[in-house]
Amino acid sequence: MIPPQEASARRREIEDKLKQEEETLSFIRDSLEKSDQLTKNMVSILSSFESRLMKLENSIIPVHKQTENLQRLQENVEKTLSCLDHVISYYHVASDTEKIIREGPTGRLEEYLGSMAKIQKAVEYFQDNSPDSPELNKVKLLFERGKESLESEFRSLMTRHSKVVSPVLILDLVSADDELEVQEDVVLEHLPESVLKDVVRISRWLVEYGRNQDFMNVYYQIRSSQLDRSIKGLKEHFRKSSSSSGVPYSPAIPNKRKDTPTKKPIKRPGTIRKAQNLLKQYSQHGLDGKKGGSNLIPLEGHEHDFRVKHLSEALNDKHGPLAGRDDMLDVETDAYIHCISAFVKLAQSEYRLLMEIIPEHHQKKTFDSLIQDALDGLMLEGENIVSAARKAIIRHDFSTVLTVFPILRHLKQTKPEFDQVLQGTAASTKNKLPGLITSMETIGAKALEDFADNIKNDPDKEYNMPKDGTVHELTSNAILFLQQLLDFQETAGAMLASQVLGDTYNIPLDPRETSSSATSYSSEFSKRLLSTYICKVLGNLQLNLLSKSKVYEDPALSAIFLHNNYNYILKSLEKSELIQLVAVTQKTAERSYREHIEQQIQTYQRSWLKVTDYISEKNLPVFQPGVKLRDKERQMIKERFKGFNDGLEELCKIQKAWAIPDTEQRDKIRQAQKNIVKETYGAFLHRYGSVPFTKNPEKYIKYRVEQVGDMIDRLFDTSA
């Protein structure tokens, strides 16, 4: 049971909660009543508002629709007025722009092009909307006149501002690749920057709006003329510079020219000039100035024979009869080589300029036309060189043919750049340089073959033989010519290879030595061809010398002649790289020449047998000391002494006029002969010098042993 007190407290608590709940319920009931009242009031207000909105809508919508129609009408009126203004403006284009078109675009190109744009739009409008309108003819005529003015302005700008490139600047441009100390590139400015911008704008307008390509013809004609004149100016610069100072030069880079002017000597094929002078001197004149007799004594060591000195002075005479023609030939060669390089550089520069002015799809064709005159001029000059070489071969003037070698080498070296510059041009244009190279290779190979044949078949035996037995001009010609080939080994080898001369020289072709091109051979194969060719020339020379030596009645002089020539050939081979080149296909060439030289020395020494035979021990009388000689024995001794004396004097007199230019060989031959004669004469004199075979011993014993040696020491010495 719950205690009474706790039950009473519990009841009071429940009653308090009930009272609170009743109060809350009463509050909620009042709130609901108020909410219902408010809802009714709101519904009443909304209903009233809806009614008013409906009334407003019924009043406003008609007004709105009317206003919208009015706005649309206003816009239509404004558009109509604008169109009328636009159309009316086309009728005023001719009058507004006529003055500008008449005055031309000079000095105000942008304004002029703006006017042309207005005229073009007017033409388009009238063509679309009023093709029969007289205004169309008026604006068309004005447009054509404006286009002609733009074409004229294009021509005028190109003509007035396209200048010939100076030779000095061209030489700077050509030399820039070789000058390591030059750090700045040489840039050609064909047109001023402002002029270039105007030309480009006109070009683009004529292509896009003018529908005109005639300006491209104008462009290539003007630029072609400048290119051609620039190259011709360079060639003329060489001629004038050579005639005045002897050395064409180019100052330093333009922006440094005032501060650091320097002379750039042109690379000249000096070895060719020397060979040409020598070859012409030998082929046209003897050293004494007369055709025929040659007294050539080649310079050996420090030997300064008078005739060699005379030759050297003649060759170094800048005002002599030979210098003019050969120096001019060098100038022409140098000029042509530099003109080829100049063409490549200028053509590259022209193409860069053309790319800015001419539309892309017309660039190759325009460039092809632009370079034709200059290229044709160079190719024609090259063909003239080939023609001159062909005529020179007919005349057996092989020195002139040497000019082909440096030119051909330069053409081959420049060909990759040529091909790159001519990329995209017509096939006929691309084939011009290869055609010239082929012509030069053909004529070069022809010259080489004819030279070898000429060496073999040279008929001049009797009237052109050196009386002193020295080196024949044919030998010096051949050696000099071959020495020039050292500077052009690859070129000469390629000449031979281009004619597929392997069969001629019995050289087997290895498939690895040839490429897909029939004229492209490995350098090793070309070197073997050239080596075989040189051996062929030397072989032909040796056969000809043997034939010529038979002209001499004296076998000893014939031997001296062959000795001098063989020795000259050997020393020339050894002093140059010819011996290494010969050894490529002929390993024993050097030994063979030494054997030939020794053989001729032995042949010469036999000429003294008729002297030493008189005093040799054979057939000499044998006598006992103190026994009186018989008359027959005395007479024999007298004859021996007389025969020796006469033979010695005769040989010394004759052989003193002979020549052995090589000091070492001359001393060697003298010493060997002196030893033999002195030993034999000394033994003879020792045996019979004190024998009483005559009452006048001084008549027969004319020379002491030392005197005989001195006489032999004066052999081969015309100054003694």
XYZ file of C-alpha atoms in Angstrom:
720
model
C 0.000 0.000 0.000
C 1.038 3.528 -0.870
C 1.350 5.777 2.086
C -1.409 8.434 2.328
C 1.063 11.261 2.094
C 2.670 10.037 -1.125
C -0.807 9.402 -2.665
C -1.887 12.915 -1.827
C 1.291 14.403 -3.368
C 0.859 12.265 -6.454
C -2.743 13.409 -6.904
C -1.760 17.053 -6.616
C 0.948 16.598 -9.231
C -1.489 14.950 -11.644
C -4.008 17.665 -11.135
C -1.352 20.358 -11.832
C -0.379 18.662 -15.121
C -4.026 18.324 -16.126
C -4.594 21.947 -15.453
C -1.592 22.864 -17.606
C -2.777 20.657 -20.456
C -6.260 22.223 -20.326
C -4.659 25.678 -20.569
C -2.552 24.575 -23.531
C -5.590 23.102 -25.256
C -7.491 26.275 -24.677
C -4.585 28.302 -26.221
C -4.478 26.063 -29.257
C -8.192 26.311 -29.729
C -7.974 30.107 -29.640
C -5.075 30.088 -32.088
C -6.980 27.925 -34.544
C -9.918 30.240 -34.400
C -7.665 33.235 -35.101
C -5.953 31.358 -37.969
C -9.251 30.493 -39.552
C -10.223 34.093 -39.332
C -6.995 35.252 -40.939
C -7.338 32.666 -43.698
C -10.785 33.868 -44.485
C -9.506 37.431 -44.614
C -6.588 36.435 -46.947
C -8.875 34.517 -49.264
C -11.071 37.524 -49.455
C -8.083 39.782 -50.278
C -6.729 37.399 -52.941
C -10.055 37.085 -54.539
C -10.308 40.825 -54.698
C -6.728 41.103 -56.128
C -7.427 38.481 -58.778
C -10.458 40.332 -59.858
C -8.504 43.550 -60.131
C -5.686 41.846 -62.109
C -8.139 40.476 -64.602
C -9.571 43.902 -65.077
C -5.990 45.346 -65.516
C -4.988 42.677 -68.018
C -8.081 43.279 -70.042
C -7.090 46.948 -70.148
C -3.231 46.666 -70.725
C -2.849 43.829 -73.277
C -4.478 45.748 -76.151
C -2.249 48.732 -75.356
C 0.883 46.520 -75.312
C 0.058 44.952 -78.636
C -0.483 48.320 -80.183
C 2.838 49.595 -78.779
C 4.699 46.544 -80.108
C 3.301 47.110 -83.556
C 4.376 50.707 -83.392
C 7.937 49.708 -82.377
C 8.132 47.219 -85.244
C 6.985 49.854 -87.643
C 9.624 52.216 -86.277
C 12.404 49.621 -86.714
C 11.296 48.908 -90.251
C 11.389 52.585 -91.027
C 14.908 52.901 -89.537
C 16.181 49.864 -91.490
C 14.670 51.181 -94.647
C 16.321 54.542 -94.110
C 19.660 52.800 -93.372
C 19.417 50.693 -96.523
C 18.583 53.769 -98.496
C 21.611 55.537 -97.063
C 23.803 52.476 -97.879
C 22.500 52.245 -101.423
C 22.802 55.983 -101.930
C 26.429 55.763 -100.711
C 27.317 53.442 -103.642
C 26.135 56.141 -106.018
C 28.593 58.533 -104.389
C 31.610 56.115 -104.384
C 32.802 57.154 -107.817
C 32.754 60.854 -107.029
C 34.227 60.357 -103.537
C 37.179 58.206 -104.690
C 37.898 59.502 -108.170
C 40.410 62.084 -106.990
C 42.333 59.582 -104.875
C 42.431 57.062 -107.725
C 43.517 59.718 -110.179
C 46.389 60.878 -107.951
C 47.623 57.316 -107.443
C 48.805 55.297 -104.442
C 52.267 56.797 -104.076
C 52.833 57.843 -100.481
C 49.356 56.841 -99.253
C 48.929 53.195 -100.064
C 46.577 52.316 -97.179
C 44.208 55.151 -98.030
C 44.320 54.140 -101.666
C 43.574 50.508 -100.899
C 40.666 51.664 -98.691
C 39.221 53.536 -101.638
C 39.705 50.537 -103.875
C 37.794 48.431 -101.335
C 34.876 50.885 -101.525
C 34.919 50.782 -105.314
C 35.010 47.019 -105.337
C 31.974 46.832 -103.028
C 30.132 49.253 -105.265
C 30.916 47.103 -108.282
C 29.621 44.030 -106.492
C 26.440 45.855 -105.425
C 25.580 47.128 -108.861
C 26.372 43.762 -110.442
C 23.970 42.042 -108.054
C 21.221 44.634 -107.923
C 21.425 46.853 -110.962
C 23.540 45.285 -113.700
C 22.177 47.710 -116.318
C 22.928 50.785 -114.257
C 25.322 53.322 -115.785
C 26.869 53.584 -112.340
C 28.179 50.029 -112.746
C 30.238 50.985 -115.798
C 31.504 54.058 -113.991
C 32.772 52.170 -110.910
C 34.084 49.323 -113.065
C 36.150 51.758 -115.092
C 37.386 53.394 -111.906
C 38.285 49.999 -110.440
C 40.300 49.021 -113.528
C 42.043 52.368 -113.484
C 42.888 51.887 -109.815
C 44.168 48.372 -110.439
C 46.387 49.645 -113.252
C 47.735 52.299 -110.918
C 48.563 49.640 -108.334
C 50.315 47.564 -110.992
C 52.203 50.648 -112.082
C 53.107 51.430 -108.476
C 54.352 47.857 -108.020
C 56.537 48.175 -111.102
C 57.749 51.606 -110.020
C 58.679 50.478 -106.515
C 60.469 47.392 -107.804
C 62.305 49.361 -110.488
C 63.339 52.299 -108.297
C 64.449 50.289 -105.294
C 65.878 47.119 -106.890
C 69.590 47.828 -106.957
C 72.472 45.814 -108.359
C 74.379 44.116 -105.548
C 77.893 45.526 -105.411
C 80.791 43.151 -106.164
C 82.342 43.936 -102.781
C 79.188 42.866 -100.953
C 78.914 39.743 -103.094
C 82.504 38.804 -102.241
C 81.700 39.329 -98.572
C 78.670 37.085 -98.993
C 80.633 34.385 -100.802
C 83.571 34.559 -98.393
C 81.420 34.562 -95.255
C 81.284 30.755 -95.141
C 85.084 30.447 -95.271
C 85.963 33.272 -92.908
C 86.008 31.752 -89.445
C 86.762 35.080 -87.826
C 83.617 36.631 -89.269
C 80.921 36.135 -86.689
C 78.138 38.164 -88.285
C 76.193 36.972 -91.268
C 76.166 39.083 -94.381
C 72.534 39.945 -95.100
C 71.431 41.435 -98.384
C 68.680 44.047 -98.210
C 67.226 43.993 -101.702
C 64.420 46.423 -100.803
C 64.052 48.916 -97.918
C 61.736 47.663 -95.193
C 59.026 50.253 -95.863
C 59.126 49.594 -99.593
C 58.975 45.849 -99.021
C 55.839 46.263 -96.911
C 54.155 48.283 -99.657
C 55.165 45.786 -102.331
C 53.817 42.895 -100.259
C 50.515 44.730 -99.645
C 50.087 45.482 -103.354
C 50.984 41.917 -104.281
C 48.425 40.454 -101.911
C 45.730 42.879 -103.070
C 46.362 42.124 -106.746
C 46.131 38.393 -106.086
C 43.099 38.524 -103.792
C 41.032 41.303 -105.356
C 42.657 42.233 -108.624
C 42.626 38.687 -110.014
C 45.883 39.644 -111.713
C 49.113 37.694 -112.214
C 50.864 40.057 -114.602
C 52.706 41.672 -111.712
C 54.538 38.377 -111.194
C 55.985 38.709 -114.679
C 56.984 42.269 -113.843
C 58.596 41.037 -110.640
C 60.702 38.280 -112.180
C 61.761 40.473 -115.116
C 63.031 43.225 -112.822
C 64.672 40.906 -110.319
C 66.098 38.733 -113.102
C 67.768 41.772 -114.612
C 69.256 42.786 -111.250
C 70.525 39.266 -110.589
C 72.129 39.022 -114.012
C 73.683 42.487 -113.737
C 75.005 41.734 -110.243
C 76.848 38.637 -111.464
C 78.173 40.436 -114.549
C 79.300 43.287 -112.299
C 81.260 40.835 -110.173
C 82.988 39.470 -113.265
C 83.840 42.974 -114.450
C 85.156 43.749 -110.956
C 87.632 40.889 -111.307
C 88.856 42.196 -114.644
C 89.281 45.792 -113.469
C 90.858 44.823 -110.152
C 93.293 42.470 -111.865
C 94.304 45.051 -114.434
C 94.832 47.732 -111.787
C 96.104 46.003 -108.650
C 96.360 42.372 -109.654
C 94.256 41.152 -106.710
C 90.504 41.553 -106.480
C 89.506 42.133 -102.905
C 86.549 42.436 -100.674
C 86.433 44.670 -97.593
C 85.089 43.384 -94.351
C 81.442 43.029 -93.394
C 79.436 46.172 -94.316
C 78.740 47.335 -90.776
C 82.447 47.044 -89.975
C 83.725 48.344 -93.263
C 84.498 51.859 -92.076
C 86.309 50.679 -88.976
C 88.186 47.581 -90.055
C 88.682 47.480 -93.806
C 90.574 44.379 -94.833
C 91.655 42.966 -98.145
C 90.605 39.447 -98.996
C 92.800 38.052 -101.736
C 90.977 35.801 -104.104
C 92.065 32.191 -104.103
C 93.985 31.627 -107.295
C 95.147 28.344 -108.795
C 98.787 29.421 -108.723
C 100.154 26.020 -109.601
C 98.060 26.079 -112.733
C 99.363 29.500 -113.715
C 102.937 28.298 -113.318
C 102.301 25.171 -115.314
C 100.491 27.081 -118.028
C 103.366 29.517 -118.402
C 105.885 26.705 -118.527
C 103.866 24.556 -120.884
C 103.209 27.433 -123.254
C 106.847 28.473 -123.131
C 107.937 24.950 -123.923
C 105.305 24.282 -126.581
C 105.540 27.589 -128.429
C 109.132 28.710 -127.974
C 112.457 27.288 -127.009
C 114.227 28.847 -124.070
C 116.334 30.758 -126.509
C 113.187 32.312 -127.969
C 113.237 30.212 -131.128
C 110.823 27.504 -131.946
C 112.521 24.180 -131.780
C 115.786 24.073 -129.934
C 115.295 23.549 -126.242
C 118.084 24.076 -123.788
C 115.986 23.310 -120.728
C 117.998 22.472 -117.662
C 115.664 21.777 -114.753
C 116.556 23.271 -111.415
C 117.846 20.656 -108.979
C 118.691 21.488 -105.375
C 120.498 24.824 -105.313
C 121.638 24.568 -108.909
C 121.157 27.912 -110.665
C 122.056 27.294 -114.229
C 121.978 30.458 -116.327
C 119.290 29.095 -118.600
C 117.090 28.096 -115.673
C 117.556 31.519 -114.191
C 116.613 33.040 -117.515
C 113.502 30.875 -117.613
C 112.596 31.775 -114.045
C 112.921 35.478 -114.791
C 110.825 35.093 -117.897
C 108.101 33.275 -115.988
C 108.083 35.861 -113.191
C 107.955 38.804 -115.579
C 104.549 40.343 -114.929
C 104.847 42.427 -118.057
C 106.177 39.721 -120.337
C 104.362 38.354 -123.372
C 103.204 35.281 -121.472
C 102.015 37.014 -118.341
C 99.188 38.927 -119.975
C 97.389 35.996 -121.526
C 97.910 33.564 -118.655
C 97.045 36.081 -115.942
C 93.911 36.937 -117.877
C 93.125 33.223 -118.101
C 93.512 32.977 -114.323
C 91.279 36.012 -113.833
C 88.606 34.505 -116.061
C 88.817 31.222 -114.161
C 88.664 32.931 -110.770
C 85.842 35.162 -111.936
C 83.796 32.232 -113.223
C 84.299 30.230 -110.026
C 83.226 33.178 -107.886
C 80.305 33.937 -110.189
C 79.059 30.375 -109.663
C 79.215 30.827 -105.881
C 77.683 34.276 -106.196
C 74.782 32.886 -108.207
C 73.997 30.357 -105.471
C 74.095 32.963 -102.708
C 72.164 35.580 -104.645
C 69.593 33.038 -105.817
C 69.052 31.931 -102.218
C 68.560 35.547 -101.203
C 66.216 36.149 -104.133
C 64.078 33.188 -103.136
C 63.750 34.493 -99.588
C 62.580 37.838 -100.965
C 60.250 36.163 -103.434
C 58.589 34.122 -100.669
C 57.402 37.353 -99.043
C 56.032 38.912 -102.222
C 54.785 36.136 -104.510
C 51.902 33.779 -103.526
C 53.062 30.345 -102.452
C 51.607 28.384 -105.368
C 53.361 30.719 -107.837
C 56.747 30.925 -106.111
C 58.554 28.029 -107.817
C 57.465 29.011 -111.312
C 58.313 32.678 -110.798
C 61.694 31.786 -109.288
C 62.390 29.485 -112.225
C 61.790 32.363 -114.631
C 63.735 34.811 -112.459
C 67.023 32.885 -112.476
C 66.981 31.821 -116.125
C 68.986 34.699 -117.616
C 71.747 34.558 -115.013
C 71.839 30.763 -115.042
C 71.858 30.591 -118.838
C 74.690 33.123 -118.905
C 76.778 31.023 -116.529
C 76.022 27.817 -118.386
C 76.861 29.465 -121.727
C 80.139 30.705 -120.335
C 80.832 27.215 -119.031
C 80.113 25.724 -122.431
C 82.442 28.317 -123.969
C 85.143 27.093 -121.593
C 84.434 23.550 -122.742
C 84.536 24.688 -126.381
C 87.836 26.506 -125.823
C 89.239 23.403 -124.156
C 88.080 21.276 -127.077
C 89.865 23.591 -129.544
C 92.953 23.614 -127.320
C 93.039 19.817 -127.383
C 92.999 19.908 -131.169
C 95.988 22.289 -131.036
C 97.659 20.036 -128.412
C 97.620 23.043 -126.068
C 96.894 21.039 -122.953
C 97.785 23.872 -120.578
C 94.542 25.647 -121.461
C 92.586 22.529 -120.571
C 93.896 22.826 -117.012
C 91.412 25.661 -116.439
C 88.633 23.083 -116.594
C 89.915 21.278 -113.497
C 89.404 23.982 -110.808
C 86.104 24.977 -112.395
C 84.824 21.418 -112.501
C 85.933 20.785 -108.932
C 84.108 23.914 -107.786
C 80.975 22.992 -109.726
C 80.899 19.592 -108.056
C 81.469 21.092 -104.629
C 78.714 23.637 -105.236
C 76.256 21.166 -106.778
C 74.479 20.251 -103.488
C 73.721 23.935 -102.876
C 72.736 24.315 -106.518
C 70.322 21.411 -106.245
C 68.821 22.834 -103.083
C 68.354 26.270 -104.628
C 66.789 24.814 -107.786
C 64.490 22.472 -105.882
C 61.014 22.752 -107.330
C 62.109 24.336 -110.614
C 61.551 22.747 -113.998
C 63.531 19.648 -114.925
C 65.233 21.547 -117.739
C 66.523 24.065 -115.195
C 67.727 21.411 -112.777
C 69.580 19.545 -115.528
C 71.663 22.506 -116.709
C 74.423 22.210 -114.122
C 74.675 18.381 -114.338
C 74.845 18.775 -118.114
C 77.724 21.240 -117.831
C 79.516 18.992 -115.343
C 79.140 16.072 -117.734
C 80.508 18.174 -120.614
C 83.508 19.231 -118.552
C 84.168 15.699 -117.376
C 83.954 14.467 -120.951
C 86.309 17.113 -122.324
C 88.640 16.630 -119.335
C 88.788 12.884 -119.938
C 89.351 13.583 -123.638
C 92.220 15.924 -122.760
C 93.794 13.359 -120.464
C 93.611 10.634 -123.086
C 94.862 12.873 -125.890
C 97.697 14.113 -123.698
C 98.772 10.529 -123.044
C 98.576 9.759 -126.769
C 100.454 12.952 -127.610
C 103.240 11.987 -125.212
C 103.469 8.617 -126.907
C 103.311 9.849 -130.491
C 105.189 13.142 -130.295
C 106.955 13.082 -133.675
C 109.470 15.864 -133.100
C 112.763 13.986 -132.845
C 115.381 15.666 -134.956
C 114.807 19.404 -134.612
C 113.895 19.688 -130.982
C 116.546 17.583 -129.301
C 118.756 19.277 -126.689
C 122.326 19.298 -127.975
C 123.710 18.925 -124.470
C 121.632 15.867 -123.670
C 119.643 17.564 -120.916
C 115.960 17.055 -120.080
C 113.693 17.146 -123.102
C 110.818 19.613 -123.037
C 108.427 16.717 -123.595
C 109.530 15.277 -120.256
C 109.085 18.546 -118.396
C 105.717 19.059 -120.102
C 104.528 15.639 -119.024
C 105.762 15.967 -115.442
C 104.357 19.469 -115.040
C 101.014 18.347 -116.370
C 100.923 15.340 -114.064
C 101.914 17.466 -111.082
C 98.884 19.657 -111.676
C 96.695 16.593 -111.365
C 97.832 16.246 -107.745
C 95.748 19.268 -106.835
C 92.764 17.753 -108.617
C 93.083 14.043 -107.916
C 89.402 13.473 -107.221
C 88.381 15.623 -110.186
C 90.750 13.937 -112.619
C 89.870 10.487 -111.285
C 86.183 11.252 -111.677
C 86.829 12.431 -115.238
C 88.340 9.093 -116.084
C 85.695 7.174 -114.167
C 82.861 9.120 -115.805
C 83.933 7.748 -119.150
C 83.972 4.209 -117.721
C 87.604 3.793 -118.637
C 88.082 0.782 -116.402
C 88.075 -1.530 -119.421
C 90.603 0.665 -121.183
C 92.982 0.366 -118.262
C 92.104 -3.247 -117.523
C 90.850 -2.368 -114.055
C 88.102 -4.737 -112.879
C 84.951 -3.060 -111.650
C 83.798 -4.065 -108.191
C 80.015 -3.618 -107.735
C 80.751 -2.110 -104.350
C 82.743 0.637 -106.035
C 79.826 1.974 -108.041
C 76.535 3.448 -107.004
C 73.239 3.470 -108.860
C 74.631 6.192 -111.080
C 76.908 5.023 -113.854
C 79.175 8.033 -113.301
C 79.488 7.727 -109.539
C 82.513 5.734 -108.455
C 84.246 5.305 -105.137
C 87.228 7.536 -104.442
C 89.431 4.434 -104.198
C 88.462 3.300 -107.681
C 88.979 6.800 -109.085
C 92.384 6.899 -107.402
C 93.377 3.620 -109.012
C 92.192 4.913 -112.375
C 94.278 8.058 -111.978
C 97.294 6.028 -110.843
C 96.958 3.775 -113.870
C 96.635 6.813 -116.115
C 99.802 8.390 -114.694
C 101.654 5.115 -115.171
C 100.396 5.044 -118.750
C 101.700 8.575 -119.399
C 105.060 7.725 -117.843
C 105.225 4.539 -119.899
C 104.420 6.446 -123.080
C 107.022 9.047 -122.150
C 109.663 6.399 -121.606
C 108.961 4.804 -124.998
C 109.122 8.187 -126.707
C 112.374 9.094 -124.961
C 113.944 5.821 -126.070
C 112.912 6.606 -129.623
C 114.224 10.166 -129.419
C 117.534 9.055 -127.911
C 118.325 7.204 -131.117
C 118.651 10.568 -132.872
C 122.024 11.043 -131.163
C 124.875 9.532 -133.120
C 126.985 9.250 -129.984
C 125.708 6.396 -127.739
C 127.228 8.147 -124.729
C 125.232 11.319 -125.350
C 122.161 9.170 -125.870
C 122.825 7.578 -122.467
C 123.321 10.990 -120.822
C 120.039 12.151 -122.406
C 118.124 9.150 -121.069
C 119.877 9.416 -117.701
C 118.906 13.077 -117.323
C 115.314 12.440 -118.305
C 114.901 9.354 -116.104
C 116.539 11.138 -113.196
C 114.350 14.194 -113.726
C 111.247 12.010 -113.758
C 112.282 10.119 -110.630
C 113.223 13.254 -108.679
C 110.003 14.950 -109.748
C 107.982 11.946 -108.632
C 109.787 11.844 -105.294
C 109.494 15.556 -104.603
C 105.740 15.458 -105.091
C 102.999 13.031 -104.130
C 103.145 11.513 -107.596
C 105.313 8.658 -106.377
C 102.668 7.633 -103.829
C 99.979 7.866 -106.483
C 102.014 5.803 -108.931
C 102.642 3.211 -106.221
C 98.912 2.557 -105.949
C 99.102 0.399 -109.077
C 102.850 0.169 -109.749
C 104.758 -0.783 -106.626
C 108.162 -1.129 -108.310
C 108.172 2.125 -110.278
C 110.827 3.815 -108.148
C 113.149 0.809 -108.248
C 112.629 0.488 -111.992
C 113.668 4.084 -112.636
C 116.761 3.686 -110.472
C 117.718 0.610 -112.476
C 117.215 2.520 -115.737
C 119.360 5.380 -114.420
C 122.141 3.024 -113.383
C 121.959 1.248 -116.719
C 122.455 4.540 -118.585
C 125.393 5.445 -116.353
C 127.022 2.148 -117.263
C 126.345 2.789 -120.940
C 127.972 6.202 -120.614
C 131.000 4.768 -118.848
C 131.611 2.463 -121.779
C 132.398 5.569 -123.844
C 135.663 5.820 -121.857
C 136.771 2.354 -122.803
C 138.337 3.658 -125.997
C 140.505 5.838 -123.758
C 141.340 3.352 -121.035
C 141.811 0.490 -123.485
C 144.981 2.221 -124.719
C 146.556 1.992 -121.296
C 145.127 -1.248 -119.989
C 147.536 -4.066 -119.232
C 146.336 -6.309 -122.012
C 148.446 -6.366 -125.137
C 151.142 -4.271 -123.454
C 154.761 -5.380 -123.977
C 156.414 -7.215 -121.152
C 160.006 -6.277 -120.571
C 162.726 -6.908 -118.039
C 164.119 -3.993 -116.096
C 167.405 -2.813 -117.506
C 166.806 -4.528 -120.841
C 166.823 -2.214 -123.805
C 163.480 -1.926 -125.538
C 163.098 -2.873 -129.094
C 161.872 -0.339 -131.626
C 158.547 -2.147 -131.926
C 158.012 -2.008 -128.181
C 158.944 1.670 -127.988
C 156.557 2.448 -130.803
C 153.751 0.572 -129.073
C 154.258 2.528 -125.857
C 154.260 5.790 -127.813
C 151.018 4.819 -129.505
C 149.488 3.950 -126.134
C 150.376 7.301 -124.667
C 149.268 9.170 -127.773
C 146.014 7.250 -128.013
C 145.228 7.946 -124.366
C 146.104 11.640 -124.625
C 144.113 12.165 -127.806
C 141.130 10.197 -126.513
C 141.157 12.036 -123.176
C 141.331 15.442 -124.815
C 138.639 14.596 -127.335
C 136.204 13.194 -124.763
C 136.770 16.069 -122.345
C 136.218 18.601 -125.122
C 133.007 16.914 -126.271
C 131.565 15.972 -122.900
C 132.305 19.325 -121.339
C 129.440 20.668 -123.488
C 127.079 18.012 -122.233
C 124.882 18.698 -119.220
C 123.915 16.803 -116.091
C 121.874 19.354 -114.092
C 121.542 17.208 -110.979
C 124.551 18.116 -108.840
C 124.497 14.855 -106.950
C 124.325 12.741 -110.102
C 126.928 14.876 -111.853
C 129.385 14.500 -108.995
C 128.653 10.803 -108.724
C 129.299 10.142 -112.417
C 132.424 12.316 -112.439
C 133.837 10.666 -109.352
C 133.198 7.146 -110.595
C 134.787 7.888 -113.958
C 137.653 9.745 -112.368
C 138.454 6.809 -110.100
C 138.475 4.374 -113.002
C 140.600 6.533 -115.313
C 142.996 7.727 -112.627
C 143.562 4.202 -111.361
C 144.183 2.837 -114.841
C 146.325 5.796 -115.934
C 148.232 5.789 -112.642
C 149.114 2.127 -113.044
C 150.140 2.698 -116.683
C 152.189 5.765 -115.808
C 153.864 3.942 -112.926
C 154.914 1.119 -115.259
C 156.023 3.117 -118.285
C 156.666 6.626 -116.990
C 160.304 5.877 -116.214
C 160.898 3.603 -119.202
C 163.181 5.182 -121.846
C 160.822 4.702 -124.776
C 161.462 8.186 -126.235
C 163.940 11.014 -126.257
C 161.081 13.513 -125.714
C 159.010 12.081 -122.815
C 157.104 15.389 -122.324
C 155.621 14.862 -125.784
C 153.891 11.679 -124.654
C 153.592 12.037 -120.907
C 151.481 15.193 -121.137
C 149.378 14.804 -117.986
C 149.927 13.883 -114.427
C 147.351 11.704 -112.693
C 145.965 14.733 -110.794
C 145.613 16.675 -114.028
C 143.569 13.876 -115.550
C 141.266 14.006 -112.502
C 140.914 17.782 -112.865
C 139.991 17.410 -116.529
C 137.285 14.883 -115.684
C 136.001 17.186 -112.921
C 135.293 19.777 -115.613
C 132.997 17.462 -117.567
C 129.357 18.565 -117.946
C 130.328 22.131 -117.088
C 129.821 24.614 -119.914
C 131.154 27.435 -117.778
C 134.529 25.729 -117.293
